[in-house]
CSV table of C-alpha atoms in Angstrom, one decimal:
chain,number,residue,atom,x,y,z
A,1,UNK,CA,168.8,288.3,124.2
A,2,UNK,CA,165.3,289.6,125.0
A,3,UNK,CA,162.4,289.0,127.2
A,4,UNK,CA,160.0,288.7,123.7
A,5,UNK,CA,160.6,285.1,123.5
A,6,UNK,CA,157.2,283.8,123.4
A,7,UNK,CA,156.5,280.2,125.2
A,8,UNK,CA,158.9,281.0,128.1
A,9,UNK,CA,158.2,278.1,130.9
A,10,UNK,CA,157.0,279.5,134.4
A,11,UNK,CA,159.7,280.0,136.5
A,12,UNK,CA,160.2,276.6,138.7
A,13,UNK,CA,159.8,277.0,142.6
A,14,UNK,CA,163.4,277.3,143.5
A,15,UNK,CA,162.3,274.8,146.7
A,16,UNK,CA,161.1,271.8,144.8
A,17,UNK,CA,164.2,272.9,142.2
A,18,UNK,CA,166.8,272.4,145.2
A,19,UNK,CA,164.6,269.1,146.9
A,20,UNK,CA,164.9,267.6,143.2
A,21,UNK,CA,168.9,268.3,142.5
A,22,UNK,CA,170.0,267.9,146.2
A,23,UNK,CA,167.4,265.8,148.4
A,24,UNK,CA,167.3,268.7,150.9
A,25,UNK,CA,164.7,268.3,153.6
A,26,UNK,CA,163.9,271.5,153.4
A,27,UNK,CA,163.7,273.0,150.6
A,28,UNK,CA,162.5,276.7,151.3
A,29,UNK,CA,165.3,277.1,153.4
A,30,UNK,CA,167.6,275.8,151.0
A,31,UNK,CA,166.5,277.6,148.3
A,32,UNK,CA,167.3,281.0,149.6
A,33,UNK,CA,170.2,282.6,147.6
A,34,UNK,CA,172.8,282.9,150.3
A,35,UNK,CA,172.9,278.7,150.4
A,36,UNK,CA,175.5,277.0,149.0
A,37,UNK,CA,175.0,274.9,146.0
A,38,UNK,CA,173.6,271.5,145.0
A,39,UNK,CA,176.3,269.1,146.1
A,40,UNK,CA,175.6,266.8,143.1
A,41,UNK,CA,176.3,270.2,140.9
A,42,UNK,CA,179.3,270.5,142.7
A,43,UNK,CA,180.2,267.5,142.5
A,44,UNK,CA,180.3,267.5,138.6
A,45,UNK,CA,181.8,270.8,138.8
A,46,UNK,CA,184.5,269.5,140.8
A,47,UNK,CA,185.1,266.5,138.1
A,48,UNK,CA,184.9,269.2,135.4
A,49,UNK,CA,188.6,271.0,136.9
A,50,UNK,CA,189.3,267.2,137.1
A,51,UNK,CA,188.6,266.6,133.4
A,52,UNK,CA,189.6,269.9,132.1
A,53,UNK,CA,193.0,269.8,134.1
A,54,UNK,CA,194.2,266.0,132.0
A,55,UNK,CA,192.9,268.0,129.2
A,56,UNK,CA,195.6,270.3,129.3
A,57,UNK,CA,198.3,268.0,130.6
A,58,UNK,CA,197.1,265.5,127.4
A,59,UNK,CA,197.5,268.9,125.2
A,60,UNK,CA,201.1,269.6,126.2
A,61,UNK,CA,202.3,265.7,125.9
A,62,UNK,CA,200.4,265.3,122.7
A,63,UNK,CA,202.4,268.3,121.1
A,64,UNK,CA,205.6,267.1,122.7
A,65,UNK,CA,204.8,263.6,121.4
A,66,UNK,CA,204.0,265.6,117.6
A,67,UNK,CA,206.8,267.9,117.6
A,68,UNK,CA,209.5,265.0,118.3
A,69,UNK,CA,207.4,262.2,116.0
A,70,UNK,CA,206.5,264.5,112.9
A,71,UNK,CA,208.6,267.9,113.3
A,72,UNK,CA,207.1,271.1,114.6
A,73,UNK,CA,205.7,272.1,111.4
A,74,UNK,CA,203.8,269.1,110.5
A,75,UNK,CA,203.0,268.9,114.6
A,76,UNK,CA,201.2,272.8,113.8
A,77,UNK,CA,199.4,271.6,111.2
A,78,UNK,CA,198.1,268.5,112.2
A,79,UNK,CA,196.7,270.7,115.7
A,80,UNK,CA,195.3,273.2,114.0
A,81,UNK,CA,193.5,270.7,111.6
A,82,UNK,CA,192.5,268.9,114.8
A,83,UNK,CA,190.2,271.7,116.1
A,84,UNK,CA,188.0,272.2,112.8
A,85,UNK,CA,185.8,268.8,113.4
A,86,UNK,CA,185.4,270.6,116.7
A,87,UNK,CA,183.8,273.8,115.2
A,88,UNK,CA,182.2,271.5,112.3
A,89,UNK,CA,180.3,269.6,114.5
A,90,UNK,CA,179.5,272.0,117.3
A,91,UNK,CA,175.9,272.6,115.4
A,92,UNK,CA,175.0,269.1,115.2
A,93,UNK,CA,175.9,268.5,119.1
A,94,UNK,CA,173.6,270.8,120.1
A,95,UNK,CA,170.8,269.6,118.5
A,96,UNK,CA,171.8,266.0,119.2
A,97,UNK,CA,171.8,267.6,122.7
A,98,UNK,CA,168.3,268.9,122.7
A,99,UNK,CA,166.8,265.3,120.9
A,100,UNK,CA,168.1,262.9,123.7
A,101,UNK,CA,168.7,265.1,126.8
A,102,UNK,CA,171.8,267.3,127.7
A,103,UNK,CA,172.5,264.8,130.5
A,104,UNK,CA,172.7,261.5,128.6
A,105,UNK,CA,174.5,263.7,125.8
A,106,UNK,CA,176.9,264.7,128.7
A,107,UNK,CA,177.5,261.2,130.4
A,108,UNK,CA,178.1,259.1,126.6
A,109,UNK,CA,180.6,261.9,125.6
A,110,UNK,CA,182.3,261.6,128.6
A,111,UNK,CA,182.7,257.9,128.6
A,112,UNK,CA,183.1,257.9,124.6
A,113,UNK,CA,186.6,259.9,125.6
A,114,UNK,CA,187.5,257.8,128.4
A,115,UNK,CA,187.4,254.9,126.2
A,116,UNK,CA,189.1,257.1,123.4
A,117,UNK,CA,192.2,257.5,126.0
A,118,UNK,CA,192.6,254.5,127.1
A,119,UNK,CA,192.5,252.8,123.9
A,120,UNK,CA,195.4,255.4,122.7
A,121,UNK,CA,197.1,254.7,125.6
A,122,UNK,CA,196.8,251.1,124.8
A,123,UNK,CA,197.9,251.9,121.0
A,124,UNK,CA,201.0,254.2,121.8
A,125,UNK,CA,201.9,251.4,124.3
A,126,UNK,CA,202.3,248.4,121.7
A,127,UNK,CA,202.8,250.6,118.7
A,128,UNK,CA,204.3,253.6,119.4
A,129,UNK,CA,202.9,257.2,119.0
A,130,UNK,CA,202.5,256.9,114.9
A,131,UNK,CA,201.0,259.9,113.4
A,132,UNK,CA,197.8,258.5,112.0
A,133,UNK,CA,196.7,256.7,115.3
A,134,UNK,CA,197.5,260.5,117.2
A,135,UNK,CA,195.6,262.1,114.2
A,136,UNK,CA,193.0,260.1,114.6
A,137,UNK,CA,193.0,260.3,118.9
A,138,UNK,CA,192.9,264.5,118.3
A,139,UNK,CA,189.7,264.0,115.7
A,140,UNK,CA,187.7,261.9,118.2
A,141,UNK,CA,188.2,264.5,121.1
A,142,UNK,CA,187.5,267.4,118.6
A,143,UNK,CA,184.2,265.7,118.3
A,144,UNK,CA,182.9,264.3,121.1
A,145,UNK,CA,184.2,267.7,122.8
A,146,UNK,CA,181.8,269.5,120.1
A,147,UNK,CA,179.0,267.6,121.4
A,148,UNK,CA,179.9,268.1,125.1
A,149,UNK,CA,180.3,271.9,125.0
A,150,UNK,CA,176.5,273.0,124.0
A,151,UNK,CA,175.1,269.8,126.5
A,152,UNK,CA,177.7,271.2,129.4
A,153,UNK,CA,175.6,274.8,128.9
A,154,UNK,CA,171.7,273.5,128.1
A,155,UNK,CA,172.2,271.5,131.3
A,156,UNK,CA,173.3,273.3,134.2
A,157,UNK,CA,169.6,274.9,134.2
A,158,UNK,CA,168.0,272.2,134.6
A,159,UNK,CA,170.2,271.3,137.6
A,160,UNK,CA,170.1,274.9,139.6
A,161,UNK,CA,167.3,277.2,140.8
A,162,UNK,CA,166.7,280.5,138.7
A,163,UNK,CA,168.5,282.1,141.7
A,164,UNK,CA,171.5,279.9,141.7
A,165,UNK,CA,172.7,280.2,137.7
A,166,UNK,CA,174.9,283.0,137.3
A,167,UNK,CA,176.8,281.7,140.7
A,168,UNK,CA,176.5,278.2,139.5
A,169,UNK,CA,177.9,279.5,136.0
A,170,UNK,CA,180.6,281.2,137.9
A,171,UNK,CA,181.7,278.5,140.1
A,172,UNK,CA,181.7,276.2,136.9
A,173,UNK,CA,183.8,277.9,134.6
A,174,UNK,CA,186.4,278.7,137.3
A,175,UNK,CA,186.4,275.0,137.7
A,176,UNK,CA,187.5,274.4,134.4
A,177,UNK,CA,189.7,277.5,133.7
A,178,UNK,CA,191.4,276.4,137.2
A,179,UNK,CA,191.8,273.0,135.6
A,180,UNK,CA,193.2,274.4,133.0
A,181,UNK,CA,195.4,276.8,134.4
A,182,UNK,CA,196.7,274.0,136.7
A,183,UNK,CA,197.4,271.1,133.9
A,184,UNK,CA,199.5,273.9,131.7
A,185,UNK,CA,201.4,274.9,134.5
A,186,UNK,CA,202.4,271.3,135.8
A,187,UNK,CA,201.8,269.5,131.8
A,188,UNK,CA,205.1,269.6,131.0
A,189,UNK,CA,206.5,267.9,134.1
A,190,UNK,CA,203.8,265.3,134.1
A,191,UNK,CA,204.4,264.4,130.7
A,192,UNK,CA,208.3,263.9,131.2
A,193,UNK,CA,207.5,261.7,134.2
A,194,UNK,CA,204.7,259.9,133.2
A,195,UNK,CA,205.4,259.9,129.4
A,196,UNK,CA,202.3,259.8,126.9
A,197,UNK,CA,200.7,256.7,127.9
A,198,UNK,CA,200.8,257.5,131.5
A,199,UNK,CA,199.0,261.2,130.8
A,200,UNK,CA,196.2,259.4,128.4
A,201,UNK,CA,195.5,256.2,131.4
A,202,UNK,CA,195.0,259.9,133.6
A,203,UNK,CA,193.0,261.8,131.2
A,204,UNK,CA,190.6,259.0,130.7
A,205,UNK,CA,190.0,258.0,133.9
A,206,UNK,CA,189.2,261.6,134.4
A,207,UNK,CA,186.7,261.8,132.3
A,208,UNK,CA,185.4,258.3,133.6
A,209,UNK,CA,184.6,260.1,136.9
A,210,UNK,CA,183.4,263.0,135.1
A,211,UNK,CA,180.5,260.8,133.4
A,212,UNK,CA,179.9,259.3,136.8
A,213,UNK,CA,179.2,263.2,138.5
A,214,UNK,CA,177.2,263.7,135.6
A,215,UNK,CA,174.9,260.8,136.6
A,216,UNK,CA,174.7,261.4,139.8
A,217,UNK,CA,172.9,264.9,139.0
A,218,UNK,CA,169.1,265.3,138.8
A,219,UNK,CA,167.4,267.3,136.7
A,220,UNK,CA,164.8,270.1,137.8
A,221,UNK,CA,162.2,268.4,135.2
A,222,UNK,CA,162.3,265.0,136.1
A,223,UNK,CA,162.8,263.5,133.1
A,224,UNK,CA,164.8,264.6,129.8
A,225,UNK,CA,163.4,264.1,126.3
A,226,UNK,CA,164.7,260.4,125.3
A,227,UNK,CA,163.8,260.4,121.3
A,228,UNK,CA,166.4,258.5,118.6
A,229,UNK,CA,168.4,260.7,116.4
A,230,UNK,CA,167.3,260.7,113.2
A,231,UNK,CA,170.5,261.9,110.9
A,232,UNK,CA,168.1,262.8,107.9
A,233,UNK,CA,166.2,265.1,110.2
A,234,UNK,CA,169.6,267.1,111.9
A,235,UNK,CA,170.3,269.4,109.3
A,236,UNK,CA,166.3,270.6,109.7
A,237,UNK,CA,166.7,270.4,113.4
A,238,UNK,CA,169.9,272.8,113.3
A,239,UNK,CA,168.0,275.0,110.9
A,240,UNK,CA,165.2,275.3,113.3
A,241,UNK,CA,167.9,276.5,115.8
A,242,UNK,CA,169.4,279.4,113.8
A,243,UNK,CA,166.0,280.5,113.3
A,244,UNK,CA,164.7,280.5,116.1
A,245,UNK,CA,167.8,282.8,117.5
A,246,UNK,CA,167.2,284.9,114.5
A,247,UNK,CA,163.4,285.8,115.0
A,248,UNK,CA,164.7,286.8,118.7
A,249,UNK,CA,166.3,290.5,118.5
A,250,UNK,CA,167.9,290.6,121.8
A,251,UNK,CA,169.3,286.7,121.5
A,252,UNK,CA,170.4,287.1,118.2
A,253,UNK,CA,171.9,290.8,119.3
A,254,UNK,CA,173.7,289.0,122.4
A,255,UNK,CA,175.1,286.1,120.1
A,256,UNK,CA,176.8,289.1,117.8
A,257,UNK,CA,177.9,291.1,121.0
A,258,UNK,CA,179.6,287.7,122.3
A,259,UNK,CA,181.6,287.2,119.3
A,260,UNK,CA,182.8,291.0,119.2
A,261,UNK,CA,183.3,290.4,122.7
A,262,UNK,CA,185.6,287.8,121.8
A,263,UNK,CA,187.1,288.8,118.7
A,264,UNK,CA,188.0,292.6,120.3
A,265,UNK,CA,190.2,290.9,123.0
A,266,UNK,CA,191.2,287.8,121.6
A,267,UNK,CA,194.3,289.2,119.5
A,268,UNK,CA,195.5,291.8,122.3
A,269,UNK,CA,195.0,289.2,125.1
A,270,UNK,CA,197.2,286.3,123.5
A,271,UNK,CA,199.4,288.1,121.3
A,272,UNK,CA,199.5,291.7,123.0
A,273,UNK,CA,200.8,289.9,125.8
A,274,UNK,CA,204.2,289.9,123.9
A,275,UNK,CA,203.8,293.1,122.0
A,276,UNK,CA,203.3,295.1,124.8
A,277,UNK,CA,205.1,293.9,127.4
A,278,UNK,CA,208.3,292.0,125.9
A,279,UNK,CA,209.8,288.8,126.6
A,280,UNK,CA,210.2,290.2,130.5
A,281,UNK,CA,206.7,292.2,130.6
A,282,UNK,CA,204.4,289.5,129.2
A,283,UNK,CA,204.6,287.7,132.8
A,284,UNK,CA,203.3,290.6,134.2
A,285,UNK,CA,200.2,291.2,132.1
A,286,UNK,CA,199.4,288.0,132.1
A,287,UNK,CA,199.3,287.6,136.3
A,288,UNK,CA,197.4,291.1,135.8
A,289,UNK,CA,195.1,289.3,133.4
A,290,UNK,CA,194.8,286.4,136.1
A,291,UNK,CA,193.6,288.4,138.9
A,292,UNK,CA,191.4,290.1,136.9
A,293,UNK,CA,189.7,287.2,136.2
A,294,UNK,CA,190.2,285.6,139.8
A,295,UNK,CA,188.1,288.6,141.0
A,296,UNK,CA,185.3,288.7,138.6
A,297,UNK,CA,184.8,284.6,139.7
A,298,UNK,CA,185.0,286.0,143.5
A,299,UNK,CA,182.5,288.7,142.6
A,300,UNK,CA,179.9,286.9,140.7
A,301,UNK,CA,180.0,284.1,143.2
A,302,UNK,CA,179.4,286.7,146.3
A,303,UNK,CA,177.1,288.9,144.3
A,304,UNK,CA,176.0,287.9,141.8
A,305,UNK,CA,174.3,290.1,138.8
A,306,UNK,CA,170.4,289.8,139.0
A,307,UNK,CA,168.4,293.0,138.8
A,308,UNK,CA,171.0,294.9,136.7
A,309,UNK,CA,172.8,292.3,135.0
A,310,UNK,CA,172.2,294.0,131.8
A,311,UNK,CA,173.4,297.6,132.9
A,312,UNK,CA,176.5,295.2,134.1
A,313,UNK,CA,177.1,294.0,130.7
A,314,UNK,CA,177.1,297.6,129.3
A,315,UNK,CA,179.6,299.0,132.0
A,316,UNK,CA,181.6,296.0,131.4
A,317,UNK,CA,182.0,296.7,127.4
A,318,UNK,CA,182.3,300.0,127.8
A,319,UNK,CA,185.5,299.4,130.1
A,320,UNK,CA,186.8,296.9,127.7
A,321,UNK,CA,186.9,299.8,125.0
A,322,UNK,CA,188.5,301.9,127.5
A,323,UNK,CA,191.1,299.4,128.1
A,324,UNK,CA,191.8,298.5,124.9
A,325,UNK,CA,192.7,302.1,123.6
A,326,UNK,CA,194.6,302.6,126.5
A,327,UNK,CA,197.0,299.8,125.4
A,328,UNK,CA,197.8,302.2,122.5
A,329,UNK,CA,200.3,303.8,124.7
A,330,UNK,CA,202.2,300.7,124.6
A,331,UNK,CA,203.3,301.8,128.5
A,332,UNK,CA,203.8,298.5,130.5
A,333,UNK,CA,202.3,300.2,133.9
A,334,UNK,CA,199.2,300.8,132.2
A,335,UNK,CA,199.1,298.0,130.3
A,336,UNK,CA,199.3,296.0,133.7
A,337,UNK,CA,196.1,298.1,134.9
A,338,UNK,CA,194.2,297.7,131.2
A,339,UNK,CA,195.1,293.9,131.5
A,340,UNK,CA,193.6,293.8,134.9
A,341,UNK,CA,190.5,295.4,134.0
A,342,UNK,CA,190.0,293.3,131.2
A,343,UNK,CA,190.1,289.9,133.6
A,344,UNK,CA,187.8,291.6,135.5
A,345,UNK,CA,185.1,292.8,133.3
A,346,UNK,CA,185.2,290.5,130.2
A,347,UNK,CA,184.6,287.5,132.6
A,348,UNK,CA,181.5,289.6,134.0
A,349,UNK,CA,180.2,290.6,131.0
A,350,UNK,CA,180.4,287.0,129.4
A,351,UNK,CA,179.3,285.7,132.3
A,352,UNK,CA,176.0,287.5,132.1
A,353,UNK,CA,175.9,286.9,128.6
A,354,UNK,CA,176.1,283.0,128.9
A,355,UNK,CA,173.4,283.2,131.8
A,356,UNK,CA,170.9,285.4,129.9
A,357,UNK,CA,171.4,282.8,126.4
A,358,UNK,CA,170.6,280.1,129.3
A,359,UNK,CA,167.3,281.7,130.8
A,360,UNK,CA,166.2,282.4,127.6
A,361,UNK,CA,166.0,279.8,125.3
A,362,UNK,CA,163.2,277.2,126.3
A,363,UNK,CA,164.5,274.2,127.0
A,364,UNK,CA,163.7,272.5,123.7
A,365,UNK,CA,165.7,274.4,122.7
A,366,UNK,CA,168.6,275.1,124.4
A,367,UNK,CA,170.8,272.9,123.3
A,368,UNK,CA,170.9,274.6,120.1
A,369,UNK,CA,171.1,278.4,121.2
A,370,UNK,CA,174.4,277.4,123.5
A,371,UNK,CA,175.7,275.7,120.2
A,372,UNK,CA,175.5,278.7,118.3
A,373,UNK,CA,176.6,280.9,121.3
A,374,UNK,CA,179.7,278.5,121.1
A,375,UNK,CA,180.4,278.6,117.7
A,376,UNK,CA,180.6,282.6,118.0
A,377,UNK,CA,182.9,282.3,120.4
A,378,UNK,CA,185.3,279.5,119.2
A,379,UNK,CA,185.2,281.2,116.2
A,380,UNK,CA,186.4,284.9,117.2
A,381,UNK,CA,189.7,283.3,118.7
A,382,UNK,CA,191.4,282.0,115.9
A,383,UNK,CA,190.2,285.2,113.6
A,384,UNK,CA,191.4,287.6,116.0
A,385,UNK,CA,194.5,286.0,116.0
A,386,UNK,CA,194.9,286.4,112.8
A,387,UNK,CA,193.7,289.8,112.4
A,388,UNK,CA,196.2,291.2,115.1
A,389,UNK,CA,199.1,289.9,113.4
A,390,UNK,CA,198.0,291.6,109.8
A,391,UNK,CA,197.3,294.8,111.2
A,392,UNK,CA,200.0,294.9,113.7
A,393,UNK,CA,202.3,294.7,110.5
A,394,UNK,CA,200.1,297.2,108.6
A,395,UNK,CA,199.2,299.0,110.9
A,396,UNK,CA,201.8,299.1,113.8
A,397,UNK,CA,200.6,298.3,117.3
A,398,UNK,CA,199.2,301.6,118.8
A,399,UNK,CA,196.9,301.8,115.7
A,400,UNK,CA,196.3,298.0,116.3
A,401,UNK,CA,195.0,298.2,119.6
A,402,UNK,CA,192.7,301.4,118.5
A,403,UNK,CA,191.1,299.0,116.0
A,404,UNK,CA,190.4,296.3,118.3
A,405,UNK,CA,189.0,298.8,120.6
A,406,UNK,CA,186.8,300.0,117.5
A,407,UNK,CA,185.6,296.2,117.3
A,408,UNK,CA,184.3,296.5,121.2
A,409,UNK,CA,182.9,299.9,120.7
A,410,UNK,CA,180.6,298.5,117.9
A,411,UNK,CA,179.5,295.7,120.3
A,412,UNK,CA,178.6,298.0,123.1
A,413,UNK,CA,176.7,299.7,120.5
A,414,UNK,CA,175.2,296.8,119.5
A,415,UNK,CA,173.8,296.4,123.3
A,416,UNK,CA,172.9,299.9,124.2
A,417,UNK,CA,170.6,299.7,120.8
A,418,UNK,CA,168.6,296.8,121.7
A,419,UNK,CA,167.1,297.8,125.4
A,420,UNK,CA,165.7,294.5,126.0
A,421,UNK,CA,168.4,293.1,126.3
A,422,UNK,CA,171.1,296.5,128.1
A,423,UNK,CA,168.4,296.3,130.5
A,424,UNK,CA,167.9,292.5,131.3
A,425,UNK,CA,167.4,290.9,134.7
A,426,UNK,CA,168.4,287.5,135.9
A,427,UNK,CA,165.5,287.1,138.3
A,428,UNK,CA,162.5,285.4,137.5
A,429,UNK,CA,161.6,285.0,134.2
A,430,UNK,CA,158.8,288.1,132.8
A,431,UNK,CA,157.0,288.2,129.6
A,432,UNK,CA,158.2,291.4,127.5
């Protein structure tokens, strides 16, 4: 991600930015960094933890519903199948996104999965959970969840001051991790009392509120672009994108650091979990892992990266490497301090990486740099699962674990090589 990107927009006056998202009456004062944020922002980000927490309760009732309709094999499959529309279509939402306007992109996916819900609900109700209308509920979700994704990112600068992202990024993705976290831990409980139909009438009127917080935000332009989607013209439109990340060093550097980023700790995180700490250990990795993570959200939000969110980025990656040889040893205390550390820097360091892809596309075409940034990542998680199970049997763990900390070391490389982007700044945007 570099400052080179020729065509920037001049940074918006964070006081009309906070007097257009939140009808302050004052809107210097307001504006100042120590304020809280937007309460429409917060109120989508609140209907976010909403939406994302029936997510995961749907999840865990959907493959309890699959595993006792179709058999846990078949139930595998038919998940796993499930995501690819999602990484399929991820391109097309973000240019879909940047044609008719993040928002109105947000609000009709939202309402397009309420409807989606309820009419399962509906279905499972008078016909029972059959296998082709449950394959059909997970394609719809994949897909209107591949077009949320990249309009969820282009938007939420358009709705906060320069000054307010990375705290506004911070606050949102605990949101939905919290969510998350939340509807796993309770899903299966939920699901035995409520049963299927019950989960999908609460997951869809989730996401009904969720499409009414995104209406209620304003954007910091006014108006978003409202032009018809011309199918013919998407696959030109999606080229467009890629290129335009490609003629951009830094962006197109960040975009390959984010998915070694990803793919480093994707394998060691879910699986090492198990392979380092046992059937009894894996509990405590994973609450190490959790308040890792808890403190980068409390430290981002308190102070968050600005002048040095670049040199942040490096010190982050570097300590991921550090962390991930260390899990070599296979010792279970210092696996508890590596899986700390990792909560704690990976969420700064994609944190800042997210916020910089943000600043620096223009917002033409934003839509379709988040999409790509997206695809990077979804795409690390499933390969790195993969390639920590073949190397762990190659290889044996302590080996493993060097290897993935190989895989960070050639993204921090990656970073300290292009300066424009190991010595960004998210302050006002500067020509470079």
């Amino acid at each position: 991600m570099t400052r080179e990107l020729a065509g920037l927009p001049r940074p918006v006056d964070p006081g009309a930015v906070v007097e257009a998202a939140a009808g302050v009456a004052d809107p210097g004062e307001a504006a100042k960094p120590g304020k809280v944020l937007p309460a429409p922002f917060l109120g989508l980000v609140l209907a976010m933890g909403l939406s994302s927490f029936g997510d995961a309760v749907w999840l865990i009732a959907l493959s309890v519903t699959l595993v006792g309709t179709a058999g846990p094999a078949l139930a595998g499959l038919v998940l796993a199948l499930g995501s690819l529309p999602k990484v399929l279509t991820l391109l097309v939402g973000g240019a879909v996104a940047d044609r008719t306007g993040p928002r109105r992109v947000l609000i009709t996916t939202d309402l397009i999965r309420a409807g989606a819900m309820l009419a399962g609900a509906a279905g499972v109700l008078f016909v029972g959970p059959q296998l082709p209308l449950l394959t059909g509920l997970i394609v719809v979700m994949a897909v209107a969840s591949a077009f949320f994704i990249p309009a969820s990112d282009a938007l939420r600068p358009n709705l906060l001051p320069p000054e307010h992202l990375v705290r506004g990024n911070a606050v949102y993705l605990a949101a939905v991790r919290g969510g998350q976290a939340a509807g796993g831990a309770l899903g299966s409980w939920l699901a035995g009392l409520g049963g299927l139909v019950t989960v999908a009438v609460v997951n869809g009127i989730s996401f009904a509120v969720s499409a009414i917080a995104a209406g209620n935000t304003k954007t910091l332009a006014g108006k978003e672009p409202r032009q018809r989607v011309k199918i013919k013209q998407l696959g030109k439109e999606i080229a467009e994108g890629a290129r335009y990340v490609a003629r951009r060093p830094a962006l197109r550097t960040a975009m390959i650091v984010t998915g070694l980023l990803e793919l480093s700790g994707a394998g060691p995180i879910n699986l090492g979990l198990v392979l380092l700490g046992g059937n009894q250990g894996a509990g405590w990795l994973l609450t190490a892992m959790t308040l890792g993570a808890s403190l980068a959200f409390v430290v981002s939000v308190k102070w968050p990266p600005r002048e040095k969110a670049g040199r942040l980025a490096t010190a982050g990656l570097a300590a991921q490497v550090g962390c991930l040889a260390l899990l070599a040893t296979a010792n279970l205390a210092v696996g508890i301090a590596a899986f700390f550390t990792l909560g704690l820097v990976a969420g700064l360091t994609a944190l800042v990486l997210v916020s910089l892809a943000q600043r620096w596309a223009t917002p033409e075409m934003r839509g379709r740099v988040m999409s790509i940034l997206a695809l990077f990542t979804l795409a690390a998680t499933p390969i790195g699962n993969l390639l920590i199970g073949v190397l762990v049997e190659t290889l044996g763990v302590p080996l493993t674990m060097f290897a993935h900390a190989a895989v960070a070391l050639v993204a921090l490389a990656l970073l300290v090589a292009t300066p424009a982007l190991g010595r960004a700044a998210l302050t006002e945007e500067k020509q470079s």
